[in-house]
Amino acid sequence: MSSAKRTLLLRATGFAHQLLEQNLRPGDTAIDATCGNGHDTAFLCRLVGREGTVIAVDVQDEAITATQSNIERQGLSSHLIQGCHSDLPSLVSPFLPEGKSAHAIMFNLGYLPRGDKSIITKTETTLRALDHSLTLLEPFGILTIAVYTGHGGGAAEGSAVDIWSQHLPQDDFSVISYRFENQRNSPPHLIAVQKKPASS
Ligand SMILES: C[S@@+](CC[C@H](N)C(=O)[O-])C[C@H]1O[C@@H](n2cnc3c(N)ncnc32)[C@H](O)[C@@H]1O
């Protein structure tokens, strides 16, 4: 019998990472639309490698600084942009490789851990950013949205995102959700959207 330790824990954010690990390749392009402390940005940088492109966006200066030092510490690099993700196309287009769109886009909603809890993602700007993300995705590209409902406004934003995802046309997108059925304390859930290739 194998003595290798099992370490997999069921978590929404972990499931997002598993999907992207399977789908991203060295040289790909990825966007982190809520970079926060830079953990997802660093994860994306490792997957796409030096020949790939990662563009990280956050509305807060503090998050951009935290992401910068996080990825620098790990010898990684990405384009860092301070701005609201509802303006995603104009923010990222100067950094997208010629003629390319994104193979992965990550959203991790809510507030910056250990930061200002009054700066949170908001339903209206989140939905606008998600609509833009669909146009920025490559065929087979994956959009992940980690949804936190435990803070003020989080439940309303979470149900708006659920409804948004349930209404995406099935000919163009596959949508799955991954959520706990038995946990107290409002754990995050994940929505993942894959853009289908145009049918020939
Ligand atoms: C849960 S944190 C993200 C954590 C991050 N993925 C990480 O790995 O550390 C959510 C982030 O969304 C950012 N945010 C809130 N509203 C935003 C907006 N309109 N546009 C871009 N970022 C926003 C917050 O500043 C915060 O840093």
PDB file of C-alpha atoms and ligand atoms in Angstrom:
ATOM      1  CA  MET A   1       0.000   0.000   0.000  1.00  0.00           C
ATOM      2  CA  SER A   2       1.299   3.516  -0.855  1.00  0.00           C
ATOM      3  CA  SER A   3       2.502   5.546   2.123  1.00  0.00           C
ATOM      4  CA  ALA A   4       2.037   8.906   0.302  1.00  0.00           C
ATOM      5  CA  LYS A   5       0.069  11.336   2.480  1.00  0.00           C
ATOM      6  CA  ARG A   6      -3.274  12.588   1.205  1.00  0.00           C
ATOM      7  CA  THR A   7      -3.486  16.373   1.413  1.00  0.00           C
ATOM      8  CA  LEU A   8      -6.458  17.320  -0.790  1.00  0.00           C
ATOM      9  CA  LEU A   9      -9.072  19.403   1.062  1.00  0.00           C
ATOM     10  CA  LEU A  10     -12.397  20.276  -0.559  1.00  0.00           C
ATOM     11  CA  ARG A  11     -12.316  24.062  -1.017  1.00  0.00           C
ATOM     12  CA  ALA A  12     -13.820  26.419  -3.597  1.00  0.00           C
ATOM     13  CA  THR A  13     -10.511  28.186  -4.201  1.00  0.00           C
ATOM     14  CA  GLY A  14      -8.668  24.867  -4.431  1.00  0.00           C
ATOM     15  CA  PHE A  15     -11.123  23.639  -7.045  1.00  0.00           C
ATOM     16  CA  ALA A  16     -10.507  26.800  -9.128  1.00  0.00           C
ATOM     17  CA  HIS A  17      -6.782  26.032  -9.006  1.00  0.00           C
ATOM     18  CA  GLN A  18      -7.329  22.424 -10.058  1.00  0.00           C
ATOM     19  CA  LEU A  19      -9.351  23.504 -13.110  1.00  0.00           C
ATOM     20  CA  LEU A  20      -6.751  26.045 -14.188  1.00  0.00           C
ATOM     21  CA  GLU A  21      -3.849  23.652 -13.587  1.00  0.00           C
ATOM     22  CA  GLN A  22      -5.486  21.324 -16.091  1.00  0.00           C
ATOM     23  CA  ASN A  23      -6.288  24.003 -18.654  1.00  0.00           C
ATOM     24  CA  LEU A  24      -3.383  26.497 -18.670  1.00  0.00           C
ATOM     25  CA  ARG A  25      -0.166  25.899 -20.620  1.00  0.00           C
ATOM     26  CA  PRO A  26       3.237  27.624 -20.623  1.00  0.00           C
ATOM     27  CA  GLY A  27       3.010  30.694 -22.899  1.00  0.00           C
ATOM     28  CA  ASP A  28      -0.704  31.304 -22.164  1.00  0.00           C
ATOM     29  CA  THR A  29      -2.286  34.578 -21.074  1.00  0.00           C
ATOM     30  CA  ALA A  30      -4.187  34.942 -17.790  1.00  0.00           C
ATOM     31  CA  ILE A  31      -5.939  37.763 -15.947  1.00  0.00           C
ATOM     32  CA  ASP A  32      -6.414  38.092 -12.179  1.00  0.00           C
ATOM     33  CA  ALA A  33      -9.316  40.564 -11.903  1.00  0.00           C
ATOM     34  CA  THR A  34      -9.072  40.945  -8.068  1.00  0.00           C
ATOM     35  CA  CYS A  35      -5.396  40.425  -7.246  1.00  0.00           C
ATOM     36  CA  GLY A  36      -5.576  41.281  -3.494  1.00  0.00           C
ATOM     37  CA  ASN A  37      -2.469  39.873  -1.808  1.00  0.00           C
ATOM     38  CA  GLY A  38      -1.293  38.252  -5.030  1.00  0.00           C
ATOM     39  CA  HIS A  39      -1.708  34.559  -4.209  1.00  0.00           C
ATOM     40  CA  ASP A  40      -3.739  33.833  -7.351  1.00  0.00           C
ATOM     41  CA  THR A  41      -1.486  36.084  -9.437  1.00  0.00           C
ATOM     42  CA  ALA A  42       1.566  34.087  -8.327  1.00  0.00           C
ATOM     43  CA  PHE A  43      -0.269  30.825  -9.048  1.00  0.00           C
ATOM     44  CA  LEU A  44      -1.108  32.032 -12.588  1.00  0.00           C
ATOM     45  CA  CYS A  45       2.483  33.221 -13.174  1.00  0.00           C
ATOM     46  CA  ARG A  46       3.814  29.782 -12.277  1.00  0.00           C
ATOM     47  CA  LEU A  47       1.392  28.053 -14.675  1.00  0.00           C
ATOM     48  CA  VAL A  48       2.037  30.261 -17.740  1.00  0.00           C
ATOM     49  CA  GLY A  49       5.803  30.491 -17.112  1.00  0.00           C
ATOM     50  CA  ARG A  50       8.225  33.144 -18.326  1.00  0.00           C
ATOM     51  CA  GLU A  51       6.926  32.975 -21.889  1.00  0.00           C
ATOM     52  CA  GLY A  52       3.354  33.617 -20.731  1.00  0.00           C
ATOM     53  CA  THR A  53       1.530  36.808 -19.708  1.00  0.00           C
ATOM     54  CA  VAL A  54      -0.296  37.548 -16.457  1.00  0.00           C
ATOM     55  CA  ILE A  55      -2.227  40.772 -15.979  1.00  0.00           C
ATOM     56  CA  ALA A  56      -3.329  41.547 -12.411  1.00  0.00           C
ATOM     57  CA  VAL A  57      -5.937  44.190 -11.548  1.00  0.00           C
ATOM     58  CA  ASP A  58      -7.169  45.570  -8.239  1.00  0.00           C
ATOM     59  CA  VAL A  59      -8.999  48.743  -7.289  1.00  0.00           C
ATOM     60  CA  GLN A  60      -6.737  49.312  -4.243  1.00  0.00           C
ATOM     61  CA  ASP A  61      -3.223  50.667  -4.266  1.00  0.00           C
ATOM     62  CA  GLU A  62      -2.513  48.536  -1.165  1.00  0.00           C
ATOM     63  CA  ALA A  63      -3.391  45.351  -3.058  1.00  0.00           C
ATOM     64  CA  ILE A  64      -1.178  46.257  -6.011  1.00  0.00           C
ATOM     65  CA  THR A  65       1.742  46.856  -3.619  1.00  0.00           C
ATOM     66  CA  ALA A  66       1.077  43.572  -1.775  1.00  0.00           C
ATOM     67  CA  THR A  67       0.873  41.620  -5.050  1.00  0.00           C
ATOM     68  CA  GLN A  68       4.055  43.238  -6.346  1.00  0.00           C
ATOM     69  CA  SER A  69       6.060  42.223  -3.291  1.00  0.00           C
ATOM     70  CA  ASN A  70       4.501  38.745  -3.170  1.00  0.00           C
ATOM     71  CA  ILE A  71       5.407  37.864  -6.752  1.00  0.00           C
ATOM     72  CA  GLU A  72       8.828  39.560  -6.588  1.00  0.00           C
ATOM     73  CA  ARG A  73       9.667  37.471  -3.515  1.00  0.00           C
ATOM     74  CA  GLN A  74       8.978  34.373  -5.617  1.00  0.00           C
ATOM     75  CA  GLY A  75      10.997  35.581  -8.620  1.00  0.00           C
ATOM     76  CA  LEU A  76       7.827  35.993 -10.733  1.00  0.00           C
ATOM     77  CA  SER A  77       6.504  38.935 -12.749  1.00  0.00           C
ATOM     78  CA  SER A  78       3.197  40.239 -14.067  1.00  0.00           C
ATOM     79  CA  HIS A  79       1.612  43.448 -15.341  1.00  0.00           C
ATOM     80  CA  LEU A  80      -0.034  45.159 -12.356  1.00  0.00           C
ATOM     81  CA  ILE A  81      -2.831  47.643 -12.909  1.00  0.00           C
ATOM     82  CA  GLN A  82      -4.751  49.696 -10.367  1.00  0.00           C
ATOM     83  CA  GLY A  83      -8.350  50.224 -11.506  1.00  0.00           C
ATOM     84  CA  CYS A  84     -11.917  48.957 -11.351  1.00  0.00           C
ATOM     85  CA  HIS A  85     -12.452  45.669 -13.161  1.00  0.00           C
ATOM     86  CA  SER A  86     -15.663  47.058 -14.679  1.00  0.00           C
ATOM     87  CA  ASP A  87     -13.204  48.758 -17.086  1.00  0.00           C
ATOM     88  CA  LEU A  88     -11.404  45.480 -17.765  1.00  0.00           C
ATOM     89  CA  PRO A  89     -11.004  45.699 -21.583  1.00  0.00           C
ATOM     90  CA  SER A  90      -9.381  49.143 -21.549  1.00  0.00           C
ATOM     91  CA  LEU A  91      -7.195  48.230 -18.537  1.00  0.00           C
ATOM     92  CA  VAL A  92      -5.822  44.985 -19.954  1.00  0.00           C
ATOM     93  CA  SER A  93      -5.747  45.539 -23.720  1.00  0.00           C
ATOM     94  CA  PRO A  94      -2.362  47.367 -23.746  1.00  0.00           C
ATOM     95  CA  PHE A  95      -0.796  44.251 -22.169  1.00  0.00           C
ATOM     96  CA  LEU A  96      -2.498  41.477 -24.138  1.00  0.00           C
ATOM     97  CA  PRO A  97      -0.152  39.830 -26.631  1.00  0.00           C
ATOM     98  CA  GLU A  98      -0.963  40.847 -30.234  1.00  0.00           C
ATOM     99  CA  GLY A  99      -4.236  39.335 -31.424  1.00  0.00           C
ATOM    100  CA  LYS A 100      -4.681  37.282 -28.248  1.00  0.00           C
ATOM    101  CA  SER A 101      -7.268  37.139 -25.523  1.00  0.00           C
ATOM    102  CA  ALA A 102      -7.152  35.349 -22.157  1.00  0.00           C
ATOM    103  CA  HIS A 103      -6.972  31.597 -21.533  1.00  0.00           C
ATOM    104  CA  ALA A 104      -8.006  32.120 -17.893  1.00  0.00           C
ATOM    105  CA  ILE A 105      -9.610  34.891 -15.852  1.00  0.00           C
ATOM    106  CA  MET A 106      -9.912  34.669 -12.062  1.00  0.00           C
ATOM    107  CA  PHE A 107     -12.210  36.607  -9.732  1.00  0.00           C
ATOM    108  CA  ASN A 108     -12.002  36.249  -5.975  1.00  0.00           C
ATOM    109  CA  LEU A 109     -14.821  38.470  -4.697  1.00  0.00           C
ATOM    110  CA  GLY A 110     -15.142  40.264  -1.363  1.00  0.00           C
ATOM    111  CA  TYR A 111     -12.553  42.287   0.552  1.00  0.00           C
ATOM    112  CA  LEU A 112      -8.777  42.230   0.907  1.00  0.00           C
ATOM    113  CA  PRO A 113      -7.866  39.844   3.762  1.00  0.00           C
ATOM    114  CA  ARG A 114      -6.146  41.844   6.538  1.00  0.00           C
ATOM    115  CA  GLY A 115      -7.029  45.018   4.574  1.00  0.00           C
ATOM    116  CA  ASP A 116      -9.797  47.640   4.561  1.00  0.00           C
ATOM    117  CA  LYS A 117     -13.008  45.594   4.885  1.00  0.00           C
ATOM    118  CA  SER A 118     -15.101  48.510   3.608  1.00  0.00           C
ATOM    119  CA  ILE A 119     -13.578  48.136   0.123  1.00  0.00           C
ATOM    120  CA  ILE A 120     -15.497  45.204  -1.319  1.00  0.00           C
ATOM    121  CA  THR A 121     -16.545  44.033  -4.743  1.00  0.00           C
ATOM    122  CA  LYS A 122     -20.024  45.322  -5.586  1.00  0.00           C
ATOM    123  CA  THR A 123     -22.824  43.697  -7.579  1.00  0.00           C
ATOM    124  CA  GLU A 124     -23.052  46.294 -10.342  1.00  0.00           C
ATOM    125  CA  THR A 125     -19.335  46.549 -11.119  1.00  0.00           C
ATOM    126  CA  THR A 126     -18.828  42.806 -10.658  1.00  0.00           C
ATOM    127  CA  LEU A 127     -21.536  41.964 -13.202  1.00  0.00           C
ATOM    128  CA  ARG A 128     -20.127  44.481 -15.684  1.00  0.00           C
ATOM    129  CA  ALA A 129     -16.645  42.991 -15.213  1.00  0.00           C
ATOM    130  CA  LEU A 130     -17.984  39.457 -15.697  1.00  0.00           C
ATOM    131  CA  ASP A 131     -19.744  40.445 -18.937  1.00  0.00           C
ATOM    132  CA  HIS A 132     -16.459  41.947 -20.208  1.00  0.00           C
ATOM    133  CA  SER A 133     -14.598  38.804 -19.188  1.00  0.00           C
ATOM    134  CA  LEU A 134     -16.718  36.657 -21.488  1.00  0.00           C
ATOM    135  CA  THR A 135     -15.600  38.763 -24.453  1.00  0.00           C
ATOM    136  CA  LEU A 136     -11.948  38.551 -23.340  1.00  0.00           C
ATOM    137  CA  LEU A 137     -11.889  34.736 -23.068  1.00  0.00           C
ATOM    138  CA  GLU A 138     -10.325  32.491 -25.703  1.00  0.00           C
ATOM    139  CA  PRO A 139     -12.346  29.463 -26.853  1.00  0.00           C
ATOM    140  CA  PHE A 140     -11.780  26.710 -24.212  1.00  0.00           C
ATOM    141  CA  GLY A 141     -10.720  29.500 -21.813  1.00  0.00           C
ATOM    142  CA  ILE A 142     -11.996  29.311 -18.227  1.00  0.00           C
ATOM    143  CA  LEU A 143     -13.376  32.055 -15.973  1.00  0.00           C
ATOM    144  CA  THR A 144     -13.448  31.247 -12.247  1.00  0.00           C
ATOM    145  CA  ILE A 145     -15.414  33.249  -9.688  1.00  0.00           C
ATOM    146  CA  ALA A 146     -14.924  32.549  -5.977  1.00  0.00           C
ATOM    147  CA  VAL A 147     -18.009  33.976  -4.271  1.00  0.00           C
ATOM    148  CA  TYR A 148     -18.047  34.991  -0.591  1.00  0.00           C
ATOM    149  CA  THR A 149     -21.431  35.618   0.990  1.00  0.00           C
ATOM    150  CA  GLY A 150     -20.594  36.111   4.684  1.00  0.00           C
ATOM    151  CA  HIS A 151     -19.972  39.889   4.670  1.00  0.00           C
ATOM    152  CA  GLY A 152     -22.462  42.765   4.237  1.00  0.00           C
ATOM    153  CA  GLY A 153     -23.624  42.869   0.614  1.00  0.00           C
ATOM    154  CA  GLY A 154     -21.938  39.524  -0.128  1.00  0.00           C
ATOM    155  CA  ALA A 155     -25.172  37.493  -0.205  1.00  0.00           C
ATOM    156  CA  ALA A 156     -26.845  39.877  -2.673  1.00  0.00           C
ATOM    157  CA  GLU A 157     -23.739  39.934  -4.872  1.00  0.00           C
ATOM    158  CA  GLY A 158     -23.519  36.119  -4.654  1.00  0.00           C
ATOM    159  CA  SER A 159     -27.096  35.568  -5.800  1.00  0.00           C
ATOM    160  CA  ALA A 160     -26.676  38.098  -8.623  1.00  0.00           C
ATOM    161  CA  VAL A 161     -23.600  36.190  -9.827  1.00  0.00           C
ATOM    162  CA  ASP A 162     -25.451  32.851  -9.544  1.00  0.00           C
ATOM    163  CA  ILE A 163     -28.353  34.213 -11.625  1.00  0.00           C
ATOM    164  CA  TRP A 164     -25.952  35.802 -14.157  1.00  0.00           C
ATOM    165  CA  SER A 165     -24.191  32.458 -14.629  1.00  0.00           C
ATOM    166  CA  GLN A 166     -27.415  30.451 -14.897  1.00  0.00           C
ATOM    167  CA  HIS A 167     -28.550  32.625 -17.813  1.00  0.00           C
ATOM    168  CA  LEU A 168     -25.425  32.271 -19.965  1.00  0.00           C
ATOM    169  CA  PRO A 169     -26.379  30.681 -23.299  1.00  0.00           C
ATOM    170  CA  GLN A 170     -25.540  26.994 -23.266  1.00  0.00           C
ATOM    171  CA  ASP A 171     -24.483  27.001 -26.929  1.00  0.00           C
ATOM    172  CA  ASP A 172     -21.639  29.378 -26.056  1.00  0.00           C
ATOM    173  CA  PHE A 173     -20.670  28.575 -22.450  1.00  0.00           C
ATOM    174  CA  SER A 174     -20.533  25.667 -20.015  1.00  0.00           C
ATOM    175  CA  VAL A 175     -21.181  26.675 -16.417  1.00  0.00           C
ATOM    176  CA  ILE A 176     -20.638  24.636 -13.265  1.00  0.00           C
ATOM    177  CA  SER A 177     -20.943  25.491  -9.595  1.00  0.00           C
ATOM    178  CA  TYR A 178     -19.072  23.880  -6.733  1.00  0.00           C
ATOM    179  CA  ARG A 179     -20.406  24.485  -3.255  1.00  0.00           C
ATOM    180  CA  PHE A 180     -20.619  22.954   0.193  1.00  0.00           C
ATOM    181  CA  GLU A 181     -23.944  21.450   1.186  1.00  0.00           C
ATOM    182  CA  ASN A 182     -23.354  21.052   4.927  1.00  0.00           C
ATOM    183  CA  GLN A 183     -21.167  23.880   6.236  1.00  0.00           C
ATOM    184  CA  ARG A 184     -21.983  26.638   8.733  1.00  0.00           C
ATOM    185  CA  ASN A 185     -20.384  30.123   8.471  1.00  0.00           C
ATOM    186  CA  SER A 186     -21.053  30.857   4.761  1.00  0.00           C
ATOM    187  CA  PRO A 187     -18.009  29.252   3.098  1.00  0.00           C
ATOM    188  CA  PRO A 188     -17.208  30.535  -0.418  1.00  0.00           C
ATOM    189  CA  HIS A 189     -18.532  28.758  -3.479  1.00  0.00           C
ATOM    190  CA  LEU A 190     -17.133  28.644  -6.957  1.00  0.00           C
ATOM    191  CA  ILE A 191     -18.682  29.351 -10.344  1.00  0.00           C
ATOM    192  CA  ALA A 192     -16.611  28.250 -13.342  1.00  0.00           C
ATOM    193  CA  VAL A 193     -17.461  29.207 -16.923  1.00  0.00           C
ATOM    194  CA  GLN A 194     -15.807  27.739 -20.006  1.00  0.00           C
ATOM    195  CA  LYS A 195     -16.163  29.390 -23.402  1.00  0.00           C
ATOM    196  CA  LYS A 196     -17.097  26.818 -26.022  1.00  0.00           C
ATOM    197  CA  PRO A 197     -15.330  26.893 -29.381  1.00  0.00           C
ATOM    198  CA  ALA A 198     -17.453  28.218 -32.254  1.00  0.00           C
ATOM    199  CA  SER A 199     -19.207  25.291 -33.927  1.00  0.00           C
ATOM    200  CA  SER A 200     -18.040  24.766 -37.486  1.00  0.00           C
TER     201      SER A 200
HETATM  202  C1  LIG B   1     -10.817  38.431  -1.681  1.00  0.00           C
HETATM  203  S1  LIG B   1      -9.716  39.679  -2.235  1.00  0.00           S
HETATM  204  C2  LIG B   1      -8.778  38.885  -3.495  1.00  0.00           C
HETATM  205  C3  LIG B   1      -7.727  37.938  -2.982  1.00  0.00           C
HETATM  206  C4  LIG B   1      -6.709  37.549  -4.028  1.00  0.00           C
HETATM  207  N1  LIG B   1      -7.272  36.725  -5.083  1.00  0.00           N
HETATM  208  C5  LIG B   1      -5.466  36.871  -3.472  1.00  0.00           C
HETATM  209  O1  LIG B   1      -5.016  35.869  -4.023  1.00  0.00           O
HETATM  210  O2  LIG B   1      -4.926  37.389  -2.480  1.00  0.00           O
HETATM  211  C6  LIG B   1     -10.776  40.741  -3.195  1.00  0.00           C
HETATM  212  C7  LIG B   1     -10.074  41.909  -3.828  1.00  0.00           C
HETATM  213  O3  LIG B   1     -10.984  42.548  -4.733  1.00  0.00           O
HETATM  214  C8  LIG B   1     -10.609  43.904  -4.806  1.00  0.00           C
HETATM  215  N2  LIG B   1     -11.676  44.707  -5.408  1.00  0.00           N
HETATM  216  C9  LIG B   1     -12.803  45.185  -4.835  1.00  0.00           C
HETATM  217  N3  LIG B   1     -13.535  45.881  -5.722  1.00  0.00           N
HETATM  218  C10 LIG B   1     -12.851  45.841  -6.899  1.00  0.00           C
HETATM  219  C11 LIG B   1     -13.097  46.385  -8.196  1.00  0.00           C
HETATM  220  N4  LIG B   1     -14.210  47.093  -8.446  1.00  0.00           N
HETATM  221  N5  LIG B   1     -12.161  46.174  -9.166  1.00  0.00           N
HETATM  222  C12 LIG B   1     -11.029  45.448  -8.905  1.00  0.00           C
HETATM  223  N6  LIG B   1     -10.744  44.916  -7.691  1.00  0.00           N
HETATM  224  C13 LIG B   1     -11.659  45.102  -6.702  1.00  0.00           C
HETATM  225  C14 LIG B   1     -10.323  44.261  -3.354  1.00  0.00           C
HETATM  226  O4  LIG B   1      -9.538  45.420  -3.277  1.00  0.00           O
HETATM  227  C15 LIG B   1      -9.614  42.987  -2.863  1.00  0.00           C
HETATM  228  O5  LIG B   1      -8.222  43.143  -2.919  1.00  0.00           O
END
